[in-house]
CSV table of C-alpha atoms in Angstrom, one decimal:
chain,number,residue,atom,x,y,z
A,1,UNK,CA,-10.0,-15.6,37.4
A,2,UNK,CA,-10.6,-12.5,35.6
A,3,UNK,CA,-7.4,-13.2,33.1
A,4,UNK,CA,-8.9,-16.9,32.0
A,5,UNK,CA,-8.8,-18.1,28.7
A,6,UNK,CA,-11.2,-20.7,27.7
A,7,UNK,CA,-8.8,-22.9,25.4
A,8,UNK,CA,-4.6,-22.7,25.5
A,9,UNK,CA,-2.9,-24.4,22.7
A,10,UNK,CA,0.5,-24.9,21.3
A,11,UNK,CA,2.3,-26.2,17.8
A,12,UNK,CA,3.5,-24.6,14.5
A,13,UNK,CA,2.4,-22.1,12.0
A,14,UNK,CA,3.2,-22.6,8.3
A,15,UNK,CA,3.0,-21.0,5.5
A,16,UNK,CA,0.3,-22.3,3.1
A,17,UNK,CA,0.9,-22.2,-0.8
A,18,UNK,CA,-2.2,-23.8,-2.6
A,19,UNK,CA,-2.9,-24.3,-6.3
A,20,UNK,CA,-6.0,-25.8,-8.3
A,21,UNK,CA,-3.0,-27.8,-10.9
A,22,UNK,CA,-0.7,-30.2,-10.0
A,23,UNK,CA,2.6,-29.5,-8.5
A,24,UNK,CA,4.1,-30.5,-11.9
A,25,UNK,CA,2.5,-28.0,-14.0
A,26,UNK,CA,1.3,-25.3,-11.7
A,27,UNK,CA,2.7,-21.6,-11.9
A,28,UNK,CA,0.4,-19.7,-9.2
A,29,UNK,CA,0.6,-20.4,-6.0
A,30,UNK,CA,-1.9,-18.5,-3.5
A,31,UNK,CA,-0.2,-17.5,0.0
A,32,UNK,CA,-2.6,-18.4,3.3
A,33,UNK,CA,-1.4,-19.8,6.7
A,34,UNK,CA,-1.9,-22.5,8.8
A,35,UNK,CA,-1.1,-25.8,11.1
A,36,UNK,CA,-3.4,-28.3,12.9
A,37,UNK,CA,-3.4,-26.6,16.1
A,38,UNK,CA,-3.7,-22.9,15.1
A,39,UNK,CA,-6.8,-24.1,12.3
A,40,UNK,CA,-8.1,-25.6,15.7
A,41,UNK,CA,-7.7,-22.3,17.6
A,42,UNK,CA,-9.3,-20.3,14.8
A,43,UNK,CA,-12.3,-22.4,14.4
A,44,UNK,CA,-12.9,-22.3,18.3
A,45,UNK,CA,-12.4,-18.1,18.3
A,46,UNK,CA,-14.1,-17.7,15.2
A,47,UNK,CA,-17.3,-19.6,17.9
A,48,UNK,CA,-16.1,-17.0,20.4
A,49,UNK,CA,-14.1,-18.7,22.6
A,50,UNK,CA,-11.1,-16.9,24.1
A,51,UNK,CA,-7.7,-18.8,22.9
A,52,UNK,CA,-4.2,-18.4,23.2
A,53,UNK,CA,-1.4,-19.9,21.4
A,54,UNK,CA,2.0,-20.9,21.9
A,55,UNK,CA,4.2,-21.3,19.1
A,56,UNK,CA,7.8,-19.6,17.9
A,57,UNK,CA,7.8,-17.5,14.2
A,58,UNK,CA,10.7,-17.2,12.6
A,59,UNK,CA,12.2,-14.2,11.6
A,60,UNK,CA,12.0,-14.2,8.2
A,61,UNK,CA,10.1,-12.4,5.4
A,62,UNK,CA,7.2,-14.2,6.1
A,63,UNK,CA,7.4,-13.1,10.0
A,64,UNK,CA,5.2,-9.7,9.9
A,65,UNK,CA,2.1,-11.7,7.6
A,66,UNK,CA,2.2,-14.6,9.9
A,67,UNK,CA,1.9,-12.6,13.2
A,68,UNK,CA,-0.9,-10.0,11.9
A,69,UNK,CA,-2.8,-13.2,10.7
A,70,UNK,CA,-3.2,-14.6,13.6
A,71,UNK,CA,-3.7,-11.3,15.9
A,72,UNK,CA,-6.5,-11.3,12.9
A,73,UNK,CA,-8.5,-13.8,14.5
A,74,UNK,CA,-8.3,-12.5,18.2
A,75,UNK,CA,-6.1,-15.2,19.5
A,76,UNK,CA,-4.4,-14.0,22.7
A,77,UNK,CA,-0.5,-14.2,21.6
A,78,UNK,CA,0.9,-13.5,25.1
A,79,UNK,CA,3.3,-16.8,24.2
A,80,UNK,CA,4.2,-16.5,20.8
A,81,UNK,CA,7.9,-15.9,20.6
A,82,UNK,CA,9.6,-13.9,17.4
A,83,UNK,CA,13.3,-15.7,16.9
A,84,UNK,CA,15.6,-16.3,14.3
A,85,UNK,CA,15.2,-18.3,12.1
A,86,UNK,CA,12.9,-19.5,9.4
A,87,UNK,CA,9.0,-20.3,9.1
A,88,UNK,CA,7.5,-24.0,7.8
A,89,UNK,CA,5.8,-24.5,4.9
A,90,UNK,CA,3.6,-26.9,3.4
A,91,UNK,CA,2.4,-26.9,-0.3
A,92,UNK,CA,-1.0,-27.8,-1.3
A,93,UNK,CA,-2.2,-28.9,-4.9
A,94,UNK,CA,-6.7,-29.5,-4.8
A,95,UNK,CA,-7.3,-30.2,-8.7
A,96,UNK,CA,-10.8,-30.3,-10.0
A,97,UNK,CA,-10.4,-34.3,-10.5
A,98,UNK,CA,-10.3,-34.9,-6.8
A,99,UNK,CA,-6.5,-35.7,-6.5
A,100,UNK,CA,-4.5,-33.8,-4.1
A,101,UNK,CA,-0.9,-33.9,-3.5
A,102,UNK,CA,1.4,-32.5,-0.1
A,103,UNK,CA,4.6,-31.0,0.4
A,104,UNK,CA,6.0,-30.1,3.4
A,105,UNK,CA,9.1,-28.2,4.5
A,106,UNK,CA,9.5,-27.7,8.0
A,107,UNK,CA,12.7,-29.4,9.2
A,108,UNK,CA,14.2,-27.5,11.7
A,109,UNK,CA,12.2,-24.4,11.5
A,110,UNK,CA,11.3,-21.7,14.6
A,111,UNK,CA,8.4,-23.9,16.0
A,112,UNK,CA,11.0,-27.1,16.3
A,113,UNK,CA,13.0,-24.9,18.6
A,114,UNK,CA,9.9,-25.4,21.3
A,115,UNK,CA,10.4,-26.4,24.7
A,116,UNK,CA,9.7,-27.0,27.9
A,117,UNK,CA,11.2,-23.2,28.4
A,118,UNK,CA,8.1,-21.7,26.5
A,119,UNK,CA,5.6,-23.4,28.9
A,120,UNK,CA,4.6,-20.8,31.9
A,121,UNK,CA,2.9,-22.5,34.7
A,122,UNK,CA,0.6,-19.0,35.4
A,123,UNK,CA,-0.4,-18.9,32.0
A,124,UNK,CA,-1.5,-22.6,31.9
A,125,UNK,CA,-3.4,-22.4,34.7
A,126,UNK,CA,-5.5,-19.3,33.3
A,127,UNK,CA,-7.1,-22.2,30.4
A,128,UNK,CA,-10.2,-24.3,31.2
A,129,UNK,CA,-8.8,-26.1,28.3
A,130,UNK,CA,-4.7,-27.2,27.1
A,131,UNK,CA,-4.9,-29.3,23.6
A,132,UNK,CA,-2.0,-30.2,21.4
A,133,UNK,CA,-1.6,-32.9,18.9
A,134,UNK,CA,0.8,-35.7,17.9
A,135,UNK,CA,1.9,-32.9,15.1
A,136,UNK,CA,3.3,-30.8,17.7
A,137,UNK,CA,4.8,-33.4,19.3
A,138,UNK,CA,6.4,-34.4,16.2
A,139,UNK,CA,8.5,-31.3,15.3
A,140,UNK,CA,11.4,-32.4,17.5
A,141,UNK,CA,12.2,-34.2,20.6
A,142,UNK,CA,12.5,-30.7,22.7
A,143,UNK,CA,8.7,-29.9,22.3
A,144,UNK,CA,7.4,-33.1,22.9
A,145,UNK,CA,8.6,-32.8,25.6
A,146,UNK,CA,7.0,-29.4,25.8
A,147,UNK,CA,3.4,-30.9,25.3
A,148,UNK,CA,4.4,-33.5,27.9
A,149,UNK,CA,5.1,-30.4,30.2
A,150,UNK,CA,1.9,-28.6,29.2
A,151,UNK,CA,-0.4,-31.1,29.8
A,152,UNK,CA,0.9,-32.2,33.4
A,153,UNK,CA,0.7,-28.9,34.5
A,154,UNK,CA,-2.7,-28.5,33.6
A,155,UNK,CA,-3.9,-32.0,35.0
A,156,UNK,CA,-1.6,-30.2,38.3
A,157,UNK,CA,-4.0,-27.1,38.0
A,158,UNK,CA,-7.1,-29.1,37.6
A,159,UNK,CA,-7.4,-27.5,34.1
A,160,UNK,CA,-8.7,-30.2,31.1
A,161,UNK,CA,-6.5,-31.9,28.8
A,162,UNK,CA,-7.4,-32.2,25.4
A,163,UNK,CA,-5.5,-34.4,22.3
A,164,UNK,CA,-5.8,-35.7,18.4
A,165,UNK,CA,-3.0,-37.7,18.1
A,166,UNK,CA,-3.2,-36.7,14.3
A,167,UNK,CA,-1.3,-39.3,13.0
A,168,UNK,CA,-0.3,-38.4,9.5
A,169,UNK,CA,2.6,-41.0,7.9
A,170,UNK,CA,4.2,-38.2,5.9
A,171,UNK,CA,5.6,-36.7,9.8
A,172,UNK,CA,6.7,-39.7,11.4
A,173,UNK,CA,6.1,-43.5,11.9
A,174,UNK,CA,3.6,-45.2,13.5
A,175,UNK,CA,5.8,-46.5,16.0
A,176,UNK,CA,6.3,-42.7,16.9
A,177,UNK,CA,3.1,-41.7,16.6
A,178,UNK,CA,2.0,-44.5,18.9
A,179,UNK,CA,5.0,-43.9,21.3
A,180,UNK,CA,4.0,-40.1,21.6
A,181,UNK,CA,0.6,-41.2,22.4
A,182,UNK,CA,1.3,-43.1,25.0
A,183,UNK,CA,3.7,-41.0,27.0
A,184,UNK,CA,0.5,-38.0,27.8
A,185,UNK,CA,-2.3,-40.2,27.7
A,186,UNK,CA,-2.4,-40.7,31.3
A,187,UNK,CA,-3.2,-36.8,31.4
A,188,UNK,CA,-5.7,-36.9,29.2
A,189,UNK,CA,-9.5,-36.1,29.4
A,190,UNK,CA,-10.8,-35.7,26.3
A,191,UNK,CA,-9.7,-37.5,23.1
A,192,UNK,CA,-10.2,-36.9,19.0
A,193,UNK,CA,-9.0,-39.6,17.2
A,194,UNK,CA,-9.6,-40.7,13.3
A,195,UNK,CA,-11.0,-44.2,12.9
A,196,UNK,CA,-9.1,-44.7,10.0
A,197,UNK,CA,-5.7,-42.9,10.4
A,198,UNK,CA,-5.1,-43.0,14.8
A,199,UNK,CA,-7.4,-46.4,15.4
A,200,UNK,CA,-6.0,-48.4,12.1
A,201,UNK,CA,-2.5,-47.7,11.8
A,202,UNK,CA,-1.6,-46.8,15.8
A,203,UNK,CA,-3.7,-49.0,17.3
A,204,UNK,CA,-4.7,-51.4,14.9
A,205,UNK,CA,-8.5,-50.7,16.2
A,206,UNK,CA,-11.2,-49.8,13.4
A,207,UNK,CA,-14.4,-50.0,15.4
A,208,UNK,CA,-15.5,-46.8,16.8
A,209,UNK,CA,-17.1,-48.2,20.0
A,210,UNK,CA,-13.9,-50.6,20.6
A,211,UNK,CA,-11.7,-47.6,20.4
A,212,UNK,CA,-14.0,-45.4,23.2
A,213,UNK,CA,-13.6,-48.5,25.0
A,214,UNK,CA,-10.1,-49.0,25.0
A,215,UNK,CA,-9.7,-45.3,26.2
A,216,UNK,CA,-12.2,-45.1,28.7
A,217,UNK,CA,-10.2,-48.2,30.0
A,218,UNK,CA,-6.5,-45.9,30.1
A,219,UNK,CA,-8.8,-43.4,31.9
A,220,UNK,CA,-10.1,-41.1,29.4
A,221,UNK,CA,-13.3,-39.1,29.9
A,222,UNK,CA,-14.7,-38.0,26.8
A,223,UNK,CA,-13.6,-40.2,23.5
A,224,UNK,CA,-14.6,-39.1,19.8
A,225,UNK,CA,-14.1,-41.0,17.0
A,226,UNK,CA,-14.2,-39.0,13.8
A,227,UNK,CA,-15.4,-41.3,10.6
A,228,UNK,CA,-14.8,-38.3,7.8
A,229,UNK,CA,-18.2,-37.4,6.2
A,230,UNK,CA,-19.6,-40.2,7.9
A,231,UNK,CA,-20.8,-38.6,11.2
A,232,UNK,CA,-18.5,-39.0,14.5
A,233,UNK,CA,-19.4,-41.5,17.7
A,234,UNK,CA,-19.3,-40.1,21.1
A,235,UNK,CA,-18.3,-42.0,24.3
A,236,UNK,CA,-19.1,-40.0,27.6
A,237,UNK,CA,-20.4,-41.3,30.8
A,238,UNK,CA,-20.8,-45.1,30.2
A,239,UNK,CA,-22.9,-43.7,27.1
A,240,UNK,CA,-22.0,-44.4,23.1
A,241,UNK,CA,-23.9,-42.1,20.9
A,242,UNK,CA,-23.6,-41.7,17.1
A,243,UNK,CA,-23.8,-37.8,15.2
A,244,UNK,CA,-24.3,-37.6,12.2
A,245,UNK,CA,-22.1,-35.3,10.0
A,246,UNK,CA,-23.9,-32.3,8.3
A,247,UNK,CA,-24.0,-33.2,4.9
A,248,UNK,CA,-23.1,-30.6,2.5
A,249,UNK,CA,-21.3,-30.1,-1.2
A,250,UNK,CA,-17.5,-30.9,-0.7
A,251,UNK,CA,-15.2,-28.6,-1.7
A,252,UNK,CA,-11.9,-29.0,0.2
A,253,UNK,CA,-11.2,-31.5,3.2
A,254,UNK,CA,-8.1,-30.2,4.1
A,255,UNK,CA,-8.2,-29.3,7.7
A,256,UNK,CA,-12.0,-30.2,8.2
A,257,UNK,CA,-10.8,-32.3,11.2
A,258,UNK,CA,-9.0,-29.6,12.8
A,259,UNK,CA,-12.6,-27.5,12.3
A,260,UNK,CA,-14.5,-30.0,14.2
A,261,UNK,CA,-12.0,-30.1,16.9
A,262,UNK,CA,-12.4,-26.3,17.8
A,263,UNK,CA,-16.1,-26.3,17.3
A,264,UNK,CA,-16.1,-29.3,19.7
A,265,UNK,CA,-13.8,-27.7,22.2
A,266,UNK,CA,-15.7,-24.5,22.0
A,267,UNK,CA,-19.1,-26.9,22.6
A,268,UNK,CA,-17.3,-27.9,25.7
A,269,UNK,CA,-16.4,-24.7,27.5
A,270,UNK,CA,-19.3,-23.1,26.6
A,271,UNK,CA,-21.3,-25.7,29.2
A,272,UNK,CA,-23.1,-28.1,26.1
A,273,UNK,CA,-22.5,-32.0,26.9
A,274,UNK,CA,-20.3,-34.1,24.6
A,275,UNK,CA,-22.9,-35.1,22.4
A,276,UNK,CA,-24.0,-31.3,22.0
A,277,UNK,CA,-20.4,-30.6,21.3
A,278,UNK,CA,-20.1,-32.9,18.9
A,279,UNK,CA,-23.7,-31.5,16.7
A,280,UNK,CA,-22.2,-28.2,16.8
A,281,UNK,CA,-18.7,-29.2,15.2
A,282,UNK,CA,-20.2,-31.1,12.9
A,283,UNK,CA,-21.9,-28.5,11.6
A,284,UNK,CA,-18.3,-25.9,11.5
A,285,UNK,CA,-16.7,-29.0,9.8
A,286,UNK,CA,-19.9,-29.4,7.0
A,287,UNK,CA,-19.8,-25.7,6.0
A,288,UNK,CA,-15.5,-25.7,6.3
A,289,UNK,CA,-15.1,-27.7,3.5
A,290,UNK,CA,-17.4,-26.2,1.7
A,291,UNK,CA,-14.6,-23.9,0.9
A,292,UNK,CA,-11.2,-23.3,-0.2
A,293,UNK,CA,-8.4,-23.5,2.9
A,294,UNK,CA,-8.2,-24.8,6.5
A,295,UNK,CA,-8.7,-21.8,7.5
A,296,UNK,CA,-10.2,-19.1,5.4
A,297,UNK,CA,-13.0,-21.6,4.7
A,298,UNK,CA,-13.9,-21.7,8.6
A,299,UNK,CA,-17.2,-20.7,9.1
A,300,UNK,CA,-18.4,-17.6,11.6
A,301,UNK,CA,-20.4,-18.3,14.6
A,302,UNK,CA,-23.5,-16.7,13.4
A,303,UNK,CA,-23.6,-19.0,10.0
A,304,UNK,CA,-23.3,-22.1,12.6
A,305,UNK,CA,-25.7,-20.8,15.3
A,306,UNK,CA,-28.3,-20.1,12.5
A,307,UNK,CA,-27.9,-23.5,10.9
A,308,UNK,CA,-28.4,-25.1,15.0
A,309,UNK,CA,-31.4,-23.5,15.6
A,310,UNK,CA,-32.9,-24.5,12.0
A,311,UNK,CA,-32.6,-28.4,13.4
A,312,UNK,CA,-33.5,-28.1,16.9
């Protein structure tokens, strides 16, 4: 199909206010975007995969920056509704003894308002690729059900279905988290998950190769298992195979994981194996938090490709 786009993705876009102090004391904030599915869709762009992105911006003064960022990174924004309302926002304080502290404010902004109304059948079917996340499914009961929508329509058009359940304790309870998880997972094909954070406190499952197990039981094809700066473990094809994680000088973790995803899911529609995949994104997560930002620190296709063919 001449109009197909490699990866389709849906959730939120927030406002990012970051500071190197803590929230107590700081006076500067520095203004940047992002949200675990759009730092997903950058990362597998910035590779050179053609995305697209569903999501609703509110209309407020942060509407015209938010929209020209992300037409920045060449994301097809066919789907992306402007309506009133107002944008989320998280605040971020890195401070040079390694603590970090979160803020989020997002209740009831534009992106809760999605659902199943903002998912076009024609426009699914164009993806090789849907993903979403346990984030997107947490913004409100309407687009959870939009993410249940979007991936059976995609399973319908034969198109893969790709999910992190992203659990994160601040959103929601595990309960929820789990819940959520359950209702798609009979759509889905391939699977990111956190040993820590999805197999500890949703599943109560810490070993990598139990957790591939337990979802190549439920039917999924391709499980990852993500073990921070560790490395990740691959299961594909009866096989379990361990990456290592490109080892570099940590700067910032935030939104590493959402890095790896895109370079994985790039990996994948661009014809590498799972265990391919999974070398290349370790190497956009490694040189991602070697910066500031989930998303201004994501790394260029060319530093990635260069850094590949130095180990192969």
């Amino acid at each position: 199909m001449s109009d197909s786009i490699d990866i389709i993705s849906m959730g939120e876009c927030l406002i990012e206010l970051s500071t190197d102090e803590s929230m107590k004391y700081a006076e500067v904030f520095h203004k940047y975007f992002g949200g675990d599915t759009l730092n997903t869709m950058v990362a597998a762009a910035r590779m050179g995969s053609k995305v697209g992105y569903i999501t609703k911006i509110g209309n407020d003064s942060f509407k015209d920056y938010l929209i020209d960022a992300i037409n920045s990174e060449d994301i097809n924004t066919s789907y992306i509704k402007l309506v009133e309302g107002t944008n989320g926002l998280y605040m971020l304080s890195r401070q040079k003894s390694g603590k970090k502290e979160f803020a989020y404010y997002r209740k009831k902004s534009a992106a809760t308002s999605l659902s199943i109304d903002d998912i076009d059948d024609e426009y699914i079917e164009q993806a090789s690729i849907v993903y979403a996340t346990g984030i997107t499914q947490s913004l409100s009961n309407s687009s959870k059900n939009a993410v249940h929508k979007m991936f059976s329509i995609a399973k319908e058009k034969q198109c893969k279905v790709a999910y992190d359940p992203n659990y994160r304790p601040l959103l929601w309870s595990a309960d929820e988290g789990k819940e959520s998880l359950n209702d798609i997972i009979e759509y889905v094909d391939i699977i990111f998950l956190s040993d820590k954070l999805d197999g500890e406190k949703l599943l109560g499952i810490s070993s990598p190769d139990k957790l591939i197990k337990h979802f190549w039981d439920l039917g999924v094809q391709i499980v990852v298992v993500k073990m921070s700066d560790y490395g990740s473990t691959i299961g594909y094809n009866g096989e379990i195979r361990f990456i290592p994680a490109y080892n570099v000088e940590t700067v910032d973790v935030t939104g590493a994981g959402d890095a790896y995803n895109g370079g994985f899911l790039h990996g994948i529609v661009s014809g590498y194996n799972p265990f391919e995949a999974a070398a290349l994104a370790a190497v956009v997560a490694g040189l991602q938090v070697q910066g500031l930002g989930a998303i201004r620190s994501i790394p260029n296709r060319k530093d990635v490709m260069s850094i590949l063919e130095k180990k192969s």
